[in-house]
Tab-separated table of C-alpha atoms in Angstrom:
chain	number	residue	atom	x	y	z
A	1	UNK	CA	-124.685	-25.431	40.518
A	2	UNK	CA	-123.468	-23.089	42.851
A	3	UNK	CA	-121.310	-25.547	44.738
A	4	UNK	CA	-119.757	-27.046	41.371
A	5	UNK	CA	-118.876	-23.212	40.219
A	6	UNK	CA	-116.860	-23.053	43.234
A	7	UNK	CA	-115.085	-26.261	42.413
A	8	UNK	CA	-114.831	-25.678	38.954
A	9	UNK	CA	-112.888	-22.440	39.994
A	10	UNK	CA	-110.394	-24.610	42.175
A	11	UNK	CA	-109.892	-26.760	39.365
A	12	UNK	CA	-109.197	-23.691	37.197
A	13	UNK	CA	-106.829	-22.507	39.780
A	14	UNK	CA	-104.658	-25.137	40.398
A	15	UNK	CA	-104.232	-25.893	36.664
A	16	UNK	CA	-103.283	-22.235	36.341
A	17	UNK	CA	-100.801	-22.489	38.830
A	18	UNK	CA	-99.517	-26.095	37.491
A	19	UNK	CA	-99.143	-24.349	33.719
A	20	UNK	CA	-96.628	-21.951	35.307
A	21	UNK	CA	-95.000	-24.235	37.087
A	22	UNK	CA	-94.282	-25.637	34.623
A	23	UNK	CA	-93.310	-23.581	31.974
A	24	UNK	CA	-91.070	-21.466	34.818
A	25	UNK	CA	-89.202	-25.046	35.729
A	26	UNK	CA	-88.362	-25.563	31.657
A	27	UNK	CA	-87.945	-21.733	30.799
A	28	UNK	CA	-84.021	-20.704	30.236
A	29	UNK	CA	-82.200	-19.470	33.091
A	30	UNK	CA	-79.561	-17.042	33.016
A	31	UNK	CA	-76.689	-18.208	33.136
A	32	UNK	CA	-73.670	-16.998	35.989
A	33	UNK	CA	-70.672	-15.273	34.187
A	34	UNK	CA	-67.755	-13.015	34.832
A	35	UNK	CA	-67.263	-9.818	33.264
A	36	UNK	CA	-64.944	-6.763	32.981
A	37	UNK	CA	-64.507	-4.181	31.177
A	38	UNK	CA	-62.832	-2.422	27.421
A	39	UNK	CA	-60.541	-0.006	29.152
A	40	UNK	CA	-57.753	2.104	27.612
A	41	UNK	CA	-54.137	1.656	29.419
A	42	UNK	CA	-50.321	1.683	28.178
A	43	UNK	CA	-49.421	-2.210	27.070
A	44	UNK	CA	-46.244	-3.890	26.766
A	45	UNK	CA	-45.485	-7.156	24.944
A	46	UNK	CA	-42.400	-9.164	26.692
A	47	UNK	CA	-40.934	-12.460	26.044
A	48	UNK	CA	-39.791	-14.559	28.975
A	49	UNK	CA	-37.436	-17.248	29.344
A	50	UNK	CA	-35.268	-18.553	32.432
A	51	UNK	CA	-31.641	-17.786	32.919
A	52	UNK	CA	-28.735	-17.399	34.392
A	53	UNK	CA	-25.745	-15.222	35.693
A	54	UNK	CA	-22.603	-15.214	34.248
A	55	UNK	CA	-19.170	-14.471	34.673
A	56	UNK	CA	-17.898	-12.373	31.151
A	57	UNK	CA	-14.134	-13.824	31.663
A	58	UNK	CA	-13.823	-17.106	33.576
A	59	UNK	CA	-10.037	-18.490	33.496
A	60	UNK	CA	-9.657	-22.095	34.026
A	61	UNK	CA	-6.601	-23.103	35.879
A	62	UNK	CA	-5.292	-25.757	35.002
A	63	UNK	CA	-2.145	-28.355	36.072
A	64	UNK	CA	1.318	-27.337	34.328
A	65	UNK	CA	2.642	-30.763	34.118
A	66	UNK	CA	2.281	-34.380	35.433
A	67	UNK	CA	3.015	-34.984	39.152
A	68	UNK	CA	1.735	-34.853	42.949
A	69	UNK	CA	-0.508	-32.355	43.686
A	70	UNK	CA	-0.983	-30.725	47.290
A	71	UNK	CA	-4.106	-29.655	48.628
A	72	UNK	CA	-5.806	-26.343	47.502
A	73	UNK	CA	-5.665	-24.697	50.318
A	74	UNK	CA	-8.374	-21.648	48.271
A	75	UNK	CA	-12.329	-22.063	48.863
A	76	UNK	CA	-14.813	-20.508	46.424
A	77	UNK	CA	-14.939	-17.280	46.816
A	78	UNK	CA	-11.607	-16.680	48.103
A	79	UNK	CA	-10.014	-13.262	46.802
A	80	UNK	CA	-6.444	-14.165	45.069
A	81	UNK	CA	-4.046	-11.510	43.741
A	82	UNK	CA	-2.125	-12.311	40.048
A	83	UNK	CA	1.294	-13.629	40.675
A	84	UNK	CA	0.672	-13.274	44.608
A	85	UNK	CA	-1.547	-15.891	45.754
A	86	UNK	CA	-0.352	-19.859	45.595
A	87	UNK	CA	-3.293	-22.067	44.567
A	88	UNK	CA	-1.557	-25.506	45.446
A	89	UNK	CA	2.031	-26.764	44.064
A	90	UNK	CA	3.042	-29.841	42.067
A	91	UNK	CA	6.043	-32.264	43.283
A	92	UNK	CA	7.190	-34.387	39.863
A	93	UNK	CA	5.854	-38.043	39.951
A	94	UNK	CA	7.400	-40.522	41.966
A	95	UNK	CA	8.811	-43.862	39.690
A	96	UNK	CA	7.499	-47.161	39.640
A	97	UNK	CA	8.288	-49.920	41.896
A	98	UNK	CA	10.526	-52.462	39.796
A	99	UNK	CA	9.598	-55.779	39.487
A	100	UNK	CA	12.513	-58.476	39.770
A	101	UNK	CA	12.463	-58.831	35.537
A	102	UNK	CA	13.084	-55.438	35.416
A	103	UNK	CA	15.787	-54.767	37.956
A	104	UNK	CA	17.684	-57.829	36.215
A	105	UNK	CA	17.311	-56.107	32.922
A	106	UNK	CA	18.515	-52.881	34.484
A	107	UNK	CA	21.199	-54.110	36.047
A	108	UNK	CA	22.531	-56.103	33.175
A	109	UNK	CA	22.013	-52.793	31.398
A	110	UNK	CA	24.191	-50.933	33.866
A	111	UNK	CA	26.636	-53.289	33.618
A	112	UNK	CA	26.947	-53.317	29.616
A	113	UNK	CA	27.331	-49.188	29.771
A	114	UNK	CA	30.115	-50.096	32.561
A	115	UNK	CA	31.818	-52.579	30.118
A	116	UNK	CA	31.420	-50.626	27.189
A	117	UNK	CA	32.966	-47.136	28.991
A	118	UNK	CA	36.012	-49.738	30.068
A	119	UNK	CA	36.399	-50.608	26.612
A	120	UNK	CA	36.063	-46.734	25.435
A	121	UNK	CA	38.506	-45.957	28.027
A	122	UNK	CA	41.277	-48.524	26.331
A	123	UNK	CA	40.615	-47.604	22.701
A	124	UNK	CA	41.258	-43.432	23.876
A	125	UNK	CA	44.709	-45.094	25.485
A	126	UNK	CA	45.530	-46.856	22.636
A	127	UNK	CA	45.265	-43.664	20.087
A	128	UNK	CA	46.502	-41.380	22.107
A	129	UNK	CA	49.782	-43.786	22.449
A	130	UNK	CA	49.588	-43.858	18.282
A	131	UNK	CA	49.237	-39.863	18.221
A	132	UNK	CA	52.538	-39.804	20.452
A	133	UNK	CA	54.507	-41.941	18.773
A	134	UNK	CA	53.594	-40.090	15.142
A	135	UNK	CA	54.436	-36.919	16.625
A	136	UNK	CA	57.461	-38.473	17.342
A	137	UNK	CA	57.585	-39.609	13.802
A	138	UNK	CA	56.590	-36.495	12.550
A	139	UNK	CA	59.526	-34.558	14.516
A	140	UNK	CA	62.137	-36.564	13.587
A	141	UNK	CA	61.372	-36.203	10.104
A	142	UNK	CA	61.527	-32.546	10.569
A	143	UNK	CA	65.031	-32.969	11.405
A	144	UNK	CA	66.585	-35.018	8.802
A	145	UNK	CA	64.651	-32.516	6.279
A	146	UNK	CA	67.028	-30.048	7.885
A	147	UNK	CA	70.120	-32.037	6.980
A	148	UNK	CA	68.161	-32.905	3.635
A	149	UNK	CA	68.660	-36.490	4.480
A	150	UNK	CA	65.056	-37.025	3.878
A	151	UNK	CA	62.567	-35.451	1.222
A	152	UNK	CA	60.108	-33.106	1.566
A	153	UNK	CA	57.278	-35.697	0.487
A	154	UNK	CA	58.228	-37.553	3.863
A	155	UNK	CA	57.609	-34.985	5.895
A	156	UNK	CA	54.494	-34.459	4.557
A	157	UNK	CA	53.857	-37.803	4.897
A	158	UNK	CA	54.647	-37.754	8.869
A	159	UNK	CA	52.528	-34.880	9.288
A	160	UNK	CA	49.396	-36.245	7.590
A	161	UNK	CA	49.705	-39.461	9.650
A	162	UNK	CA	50.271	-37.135	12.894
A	163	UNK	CA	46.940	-35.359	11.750
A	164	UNK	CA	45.124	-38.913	11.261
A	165	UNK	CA	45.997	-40.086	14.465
A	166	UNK	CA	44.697	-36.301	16.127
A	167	UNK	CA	41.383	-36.824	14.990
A	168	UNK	CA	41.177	-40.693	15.951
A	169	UNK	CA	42.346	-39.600	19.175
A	170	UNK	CA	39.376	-36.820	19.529
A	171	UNK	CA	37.008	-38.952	18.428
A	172	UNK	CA	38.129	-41.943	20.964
A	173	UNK	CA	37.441	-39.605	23.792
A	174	UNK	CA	33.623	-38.702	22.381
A	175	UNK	CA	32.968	-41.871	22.185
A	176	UNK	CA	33.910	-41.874	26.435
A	177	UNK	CA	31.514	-39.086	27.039
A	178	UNK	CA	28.589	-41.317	24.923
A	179	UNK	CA	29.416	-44.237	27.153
A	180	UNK	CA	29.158	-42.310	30.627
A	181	UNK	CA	25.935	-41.009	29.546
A	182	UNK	CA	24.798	-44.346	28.590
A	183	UNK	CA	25.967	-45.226	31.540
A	184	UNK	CA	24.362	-42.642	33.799
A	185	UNK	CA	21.301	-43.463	31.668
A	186	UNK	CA	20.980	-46.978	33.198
A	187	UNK	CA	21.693	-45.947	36.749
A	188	UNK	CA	18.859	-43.670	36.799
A	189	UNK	CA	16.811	-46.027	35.714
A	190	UNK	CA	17.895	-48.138	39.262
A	191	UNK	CA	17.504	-45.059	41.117
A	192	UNK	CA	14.996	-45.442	43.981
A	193	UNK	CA	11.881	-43.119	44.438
A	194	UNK	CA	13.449	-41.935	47.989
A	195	UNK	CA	16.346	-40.180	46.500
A	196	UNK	CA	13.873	-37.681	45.167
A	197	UNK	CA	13.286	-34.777	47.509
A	198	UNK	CA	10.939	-31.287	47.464
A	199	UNK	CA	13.430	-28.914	45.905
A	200	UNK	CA	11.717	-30.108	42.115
A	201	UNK	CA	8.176	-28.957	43.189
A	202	UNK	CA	6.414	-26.538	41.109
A	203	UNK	CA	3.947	-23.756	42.539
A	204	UNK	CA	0.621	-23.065	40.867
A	205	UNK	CA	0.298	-19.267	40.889
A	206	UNK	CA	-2.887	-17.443	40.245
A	207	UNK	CA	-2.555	-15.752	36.466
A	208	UNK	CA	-5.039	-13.154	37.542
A	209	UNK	CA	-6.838	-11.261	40.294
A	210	UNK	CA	-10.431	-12.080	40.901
A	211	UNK	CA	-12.550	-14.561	43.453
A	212	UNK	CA	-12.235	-18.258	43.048
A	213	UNK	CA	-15.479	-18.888	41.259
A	214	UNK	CA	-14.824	-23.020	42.194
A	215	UNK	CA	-12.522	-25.681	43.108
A	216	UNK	CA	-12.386	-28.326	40.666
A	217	UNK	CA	-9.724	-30.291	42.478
A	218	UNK	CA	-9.464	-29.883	45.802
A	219	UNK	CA	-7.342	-33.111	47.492
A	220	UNK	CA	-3.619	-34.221	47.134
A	221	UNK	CA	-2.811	-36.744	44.864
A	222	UNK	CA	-1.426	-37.691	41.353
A	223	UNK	CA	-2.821	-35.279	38.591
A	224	UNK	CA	-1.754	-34.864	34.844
A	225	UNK	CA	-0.808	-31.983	32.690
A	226	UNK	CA	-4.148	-30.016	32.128
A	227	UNK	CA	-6.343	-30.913	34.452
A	228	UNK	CA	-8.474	-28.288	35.961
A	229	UNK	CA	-7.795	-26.968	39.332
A	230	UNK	CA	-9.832	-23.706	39.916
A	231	UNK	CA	-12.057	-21.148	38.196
A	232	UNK	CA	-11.286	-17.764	38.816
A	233	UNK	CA	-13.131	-14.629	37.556
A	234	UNK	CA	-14.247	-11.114	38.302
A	235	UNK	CA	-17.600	-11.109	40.037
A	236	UNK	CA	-17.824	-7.201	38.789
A	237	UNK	CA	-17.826	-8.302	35.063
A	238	UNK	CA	-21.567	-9.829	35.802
A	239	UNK	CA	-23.333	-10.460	33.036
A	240	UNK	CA	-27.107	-12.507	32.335
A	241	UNK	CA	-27.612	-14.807	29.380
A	242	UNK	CA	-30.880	-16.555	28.661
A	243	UNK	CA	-31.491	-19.335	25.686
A	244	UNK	CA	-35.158	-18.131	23.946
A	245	UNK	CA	-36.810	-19.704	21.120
A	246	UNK	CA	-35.439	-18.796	18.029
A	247	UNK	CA	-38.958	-17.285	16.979
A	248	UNK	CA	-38.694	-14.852	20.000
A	249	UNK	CA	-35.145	-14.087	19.453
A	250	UNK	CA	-35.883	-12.675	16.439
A	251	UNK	CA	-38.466	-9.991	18.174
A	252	UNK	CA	-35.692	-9.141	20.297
A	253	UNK	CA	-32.803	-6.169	19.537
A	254	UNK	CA	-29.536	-4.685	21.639
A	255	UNK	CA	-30.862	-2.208	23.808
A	256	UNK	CA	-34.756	-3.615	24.644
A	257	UNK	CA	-35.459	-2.982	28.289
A	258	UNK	CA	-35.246	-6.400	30.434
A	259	UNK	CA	-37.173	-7.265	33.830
A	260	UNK	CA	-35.494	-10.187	35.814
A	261	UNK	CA	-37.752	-11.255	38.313
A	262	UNK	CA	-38.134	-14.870	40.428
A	263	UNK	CA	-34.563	-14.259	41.511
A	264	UNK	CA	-35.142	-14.001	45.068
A	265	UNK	CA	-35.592	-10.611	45.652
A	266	UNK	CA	-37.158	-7.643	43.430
A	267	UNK	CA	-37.640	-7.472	39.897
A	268	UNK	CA	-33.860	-6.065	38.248
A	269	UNK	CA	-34.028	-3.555	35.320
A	270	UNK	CA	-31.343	-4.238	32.574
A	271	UNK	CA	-30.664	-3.811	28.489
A	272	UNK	CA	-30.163	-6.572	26.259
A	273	UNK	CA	-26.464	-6.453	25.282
A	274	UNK	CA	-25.981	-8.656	22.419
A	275	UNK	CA	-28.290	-11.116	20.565
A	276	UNK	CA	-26.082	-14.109	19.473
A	277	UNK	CA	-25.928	-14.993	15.937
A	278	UNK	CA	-25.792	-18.993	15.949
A	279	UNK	CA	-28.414	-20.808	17.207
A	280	UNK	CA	-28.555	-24.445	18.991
A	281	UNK	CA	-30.340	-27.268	19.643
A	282	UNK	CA	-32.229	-28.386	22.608
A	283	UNK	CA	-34.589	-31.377	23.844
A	284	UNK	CA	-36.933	-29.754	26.174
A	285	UNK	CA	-38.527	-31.526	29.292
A	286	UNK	CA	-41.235	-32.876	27.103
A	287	UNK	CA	-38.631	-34.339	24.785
A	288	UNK	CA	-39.205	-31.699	21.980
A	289	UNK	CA	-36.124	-30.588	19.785
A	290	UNK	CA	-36.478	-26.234	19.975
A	291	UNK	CA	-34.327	-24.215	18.481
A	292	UNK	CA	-32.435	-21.544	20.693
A	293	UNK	CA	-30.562	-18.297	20.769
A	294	UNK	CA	-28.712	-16.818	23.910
A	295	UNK	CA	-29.635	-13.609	24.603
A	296	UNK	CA	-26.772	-11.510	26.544
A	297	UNK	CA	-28.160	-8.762	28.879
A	298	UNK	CA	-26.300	-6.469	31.920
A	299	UNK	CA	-28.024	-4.785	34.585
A	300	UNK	CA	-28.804	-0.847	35.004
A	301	UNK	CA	-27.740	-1.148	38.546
A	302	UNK	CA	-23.995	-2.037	39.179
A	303	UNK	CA	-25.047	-2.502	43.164
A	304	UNK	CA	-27.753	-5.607	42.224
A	305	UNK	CA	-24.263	-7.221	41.381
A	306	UNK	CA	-23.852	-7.896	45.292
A	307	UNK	CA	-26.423	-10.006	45.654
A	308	UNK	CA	-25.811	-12.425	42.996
A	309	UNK	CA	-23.002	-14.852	41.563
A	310	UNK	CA	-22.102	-16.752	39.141
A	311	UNK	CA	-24.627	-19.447	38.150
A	312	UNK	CA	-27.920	-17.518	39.877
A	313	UNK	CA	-31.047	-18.278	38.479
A	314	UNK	CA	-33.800	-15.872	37.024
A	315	UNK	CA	-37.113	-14.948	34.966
A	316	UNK	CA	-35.664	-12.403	32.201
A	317	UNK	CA	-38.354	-10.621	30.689
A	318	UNK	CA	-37.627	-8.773	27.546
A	319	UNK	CA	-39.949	-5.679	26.301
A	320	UNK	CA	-40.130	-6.470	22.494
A	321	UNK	CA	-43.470	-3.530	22.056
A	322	UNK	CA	-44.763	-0.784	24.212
A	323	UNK	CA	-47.622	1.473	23.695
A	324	UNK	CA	-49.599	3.644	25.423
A	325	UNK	CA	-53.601	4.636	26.068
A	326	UNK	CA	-54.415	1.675	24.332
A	327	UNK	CA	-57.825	0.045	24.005
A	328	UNK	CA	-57.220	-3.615	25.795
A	329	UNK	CA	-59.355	-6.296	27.061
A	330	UNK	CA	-58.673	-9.199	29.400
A	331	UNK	CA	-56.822	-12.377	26.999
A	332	UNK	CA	-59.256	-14.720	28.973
A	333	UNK	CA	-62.380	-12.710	27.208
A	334	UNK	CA	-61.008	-13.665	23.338
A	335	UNK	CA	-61.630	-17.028	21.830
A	336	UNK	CA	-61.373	-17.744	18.479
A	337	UNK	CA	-63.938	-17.100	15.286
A	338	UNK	CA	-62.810	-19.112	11.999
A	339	UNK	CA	-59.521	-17.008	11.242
A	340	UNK	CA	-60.061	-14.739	13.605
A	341	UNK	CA	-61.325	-13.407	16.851
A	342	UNK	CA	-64.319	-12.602	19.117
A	343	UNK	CA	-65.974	-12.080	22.537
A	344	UNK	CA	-69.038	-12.201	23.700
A	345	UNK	CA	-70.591	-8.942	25.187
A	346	UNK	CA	-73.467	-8.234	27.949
A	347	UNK	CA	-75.989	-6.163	26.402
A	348	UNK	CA	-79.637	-5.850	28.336
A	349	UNK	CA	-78.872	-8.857	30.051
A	350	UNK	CA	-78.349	-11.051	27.163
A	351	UNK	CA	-74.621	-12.400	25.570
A	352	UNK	CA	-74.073	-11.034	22.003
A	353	UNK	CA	-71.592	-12.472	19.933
A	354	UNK	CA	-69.029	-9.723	18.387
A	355	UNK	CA	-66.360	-10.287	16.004
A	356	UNK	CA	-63.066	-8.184	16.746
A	357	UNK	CA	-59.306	-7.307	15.487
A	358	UNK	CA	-56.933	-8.062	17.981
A	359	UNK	CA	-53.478	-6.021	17.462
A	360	UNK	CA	-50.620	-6.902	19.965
A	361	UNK	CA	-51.067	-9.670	22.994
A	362	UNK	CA	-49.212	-10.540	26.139
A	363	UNK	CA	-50.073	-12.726	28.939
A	364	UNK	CA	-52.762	-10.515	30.711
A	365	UNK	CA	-54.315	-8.018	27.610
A	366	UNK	CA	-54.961	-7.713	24.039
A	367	UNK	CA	-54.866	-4.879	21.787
A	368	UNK	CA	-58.045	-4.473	20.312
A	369	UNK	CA	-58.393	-2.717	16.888
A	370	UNK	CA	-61.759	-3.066	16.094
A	371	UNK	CA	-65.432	-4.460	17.425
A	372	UNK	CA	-65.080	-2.631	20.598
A	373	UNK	CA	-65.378	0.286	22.148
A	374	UNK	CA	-64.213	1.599	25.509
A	375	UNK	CA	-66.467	0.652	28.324
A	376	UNK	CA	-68.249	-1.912	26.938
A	377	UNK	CA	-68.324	-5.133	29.285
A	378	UNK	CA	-67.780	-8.371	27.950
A	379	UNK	CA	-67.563	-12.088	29.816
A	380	UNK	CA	-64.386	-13.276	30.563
A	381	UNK	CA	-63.838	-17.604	31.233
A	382	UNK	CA	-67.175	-17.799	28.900
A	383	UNK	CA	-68.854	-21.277	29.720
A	384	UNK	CA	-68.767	-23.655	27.141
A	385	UNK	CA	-72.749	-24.050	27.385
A	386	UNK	CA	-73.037	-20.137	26.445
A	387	UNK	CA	-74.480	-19.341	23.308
A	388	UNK	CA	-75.188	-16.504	21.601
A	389	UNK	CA	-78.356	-14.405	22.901
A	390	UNK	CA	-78.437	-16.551	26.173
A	391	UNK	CA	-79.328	-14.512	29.365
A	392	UNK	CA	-76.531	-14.111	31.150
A	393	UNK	CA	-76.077	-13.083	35.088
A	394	UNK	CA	-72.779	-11.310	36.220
A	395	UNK	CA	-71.340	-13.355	38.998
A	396	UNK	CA	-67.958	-11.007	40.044
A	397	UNK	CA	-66.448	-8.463	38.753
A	398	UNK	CA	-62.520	-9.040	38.470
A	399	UNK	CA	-59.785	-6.252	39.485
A	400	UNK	CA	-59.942	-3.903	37.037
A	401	UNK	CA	-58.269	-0.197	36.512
A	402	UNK	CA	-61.852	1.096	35.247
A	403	UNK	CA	-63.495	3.231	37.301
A	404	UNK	CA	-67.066	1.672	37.345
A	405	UNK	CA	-65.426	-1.868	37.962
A	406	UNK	CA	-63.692	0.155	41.259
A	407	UNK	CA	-66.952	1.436	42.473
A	408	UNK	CA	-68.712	-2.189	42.047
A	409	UNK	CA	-65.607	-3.736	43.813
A	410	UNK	CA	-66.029	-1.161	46.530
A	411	UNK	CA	-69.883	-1.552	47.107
A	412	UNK	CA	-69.226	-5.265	47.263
């Protein structure tokens, strides 16, 4: 009996030890989390969009008539001087080589002027032989009236016919001065390109002082009335314009403080200028039609202007709120609750659920209203497997302004 006790007692043990076992392997564990704190801090809301620099007054100029162009001698960024500086200059266009058809027709035409000027030239010498010979007329009759061998009426008569022939005569010689134009006419059309020289070329003169912002056209060769040469502009007239969604353009009013960063160098203050009334369309990269509104901003510091251009790239981010010692927590700690919001806070170990009213939001923090109060630590990231009253564990303790999170951070 005494023997069997003993065994009995083993038994008794190692079931004892199996039952916990056991019920430790399927008991709940706690379950790793982040956390941070409810801390009071100043909060700003911004919207952010890309954009880009701008010059306020860009002239485009442009060719002043058909012909050869030189080479621009100008480069981008080249400083010219209004009325001074000579972009390039324009020689009129050389004519077409004639085919054979053509230089028979002309020729035949210059040769129909030449006939038609002869005949011109004999009709003047015939009239002005008439007008002689009825002046003649006319001054005899003159005489007889004197003698009153002939009537009034026939003097009269002599002079009208005098007149007649006058004006035939004057209009005879027009008529020569059509056909040497006519003429002229049909020889320039036979005039060869090599008879042309320089003295017709035109300069193209900068209409402005400024830098040349780019060179649209930059080799010799045929170019026709309008076409753009150069941009010009004043790199001190510097000016930033972003497209935003038309729902954040409307947040947005002249005089909101602007941030460009992701420019290349250190985040720019500025002001928003001037909102633009019209808005456009455009297909982002996903192939989505958005609605957009420039936004037209200048920076606080005239000196930034030196590092950038025209066309620059950068992040403009637009304060739309601002408040201060507000009661914030970390975005990544909200998720939502029906119509609303909550978070899930560590209390004795455990993860409570807690409705809340969020106020303003930006990227990082939320405005909290109600549910919370300050210091309270709630799990940011919360795994999808956590549910309310599970036992929770705090892994790390993210960067946080809040004193107790500083002296955990520093204790490691």
């Amino acid at each position: 009996m005494k023997m069997l006790s003993v065994r009995m007692r083993i038994w008794f043990g190692l079931a004892a030890l199996a039952a916990l076992g056991f019920a430790w392997a399927f008991s709940p564990r706690a379950i790793e989390v982040d956390a941070a704190y409810v801390t009071r801090d100043d909060m700003t809301v911004t919207v952010s969009d890309d954009g880009m620099t701008r010059v306020r007054d860009v002239f485009i100029l442009s060719a002043p008539l058909d012909g050869t162009m030189s080479r621009v001698e100008v480069e981008p960024g080249d400083y010219v001087e209004a009325g001074e500086t000579v972009v390039s200059t324009i020689r009129p266009l050389l004519p077409p080589l004639l085919p054979a058809r053509t230089t028979a027709q002309l020729k035949s035409n210059v040769s129909s002027a030449e006939a038609a000027l002869t005949a011109a030239r004999a009709d003047a010498e015939r009239l002005r032989a008439e007008h002689n010979r009825l002046k003649r007329d006319l001054d005899r009759a003159k005489r007889l009236l004197e003698s009153a061998t002939v009537s009034q009426q026939a003097v009269d008569n002599a002079e009208a016919a005098e007149r007649e022939g006058y004006l035939a005569l004057r209009s005879s010689e027009a008529v020569i001065g059509v056909r040497r134009q006519e003429l002229a006419a049909a020889r320039a059309a036979l005039m060869p390109s090599e008879t042309q020289n320089g003295s017709d070329t035109v300069a193209v003169i900068a209409p402005l002082s400024g830098q040349i912002l780019a060179v649209d056209r930059e080799s010799e060769g045929p170019i026709a009335q309008g076409t753009p040469i150069v941009e010009i502009g004043d790199l001190n007239s510097l000016e930033c314009v972003a497209d935003f969604l038309s729902e954040e353009a409307v947040r947005v009013k002249p005089g909101d403080p602007v941030m460009f960063t992701d420019w290349g160098g250190p985040p720019l203050p500025g002001r928003v200028r001037r909102v633009e009334p019209a808005g456009f369309t455009k297909v982002s990269a996903l192939g989505i039609e958005e609605q957009r509104v420039n936004i037209v901003m200048d920076l606080n510091d005239p000196a930034a202007r030196q590092n950038l251009g025209h066309g620059y790239r950068f992040v403009a981010n637009i304060a739309v709120w601002e408040g201060g010692n507000r009661l914030v927590v970390p975005m990544s700690a909200l998720f939502r609750d029906a119509d609303g919001w909550a978070v899930f806070v560590v209390a004795n170990g455990r993860a409570e659920w807690r409705s809340v009213s969020v106020g303003h939001t930006n990227r990082t923090y939320a405005e909290i209203l109600d549910g919370l109060e300050e210091g309270t630590r709630v799990v940011v990231h919360p795994p999808r497997q956590l549910e309310r009253g599970a036992k929770v564990k705090i892994r790390t303790a993210p960067k946080s302004k809040h004193p107790i999170d500083n002296a955990i951070a520093a204790t490691g």
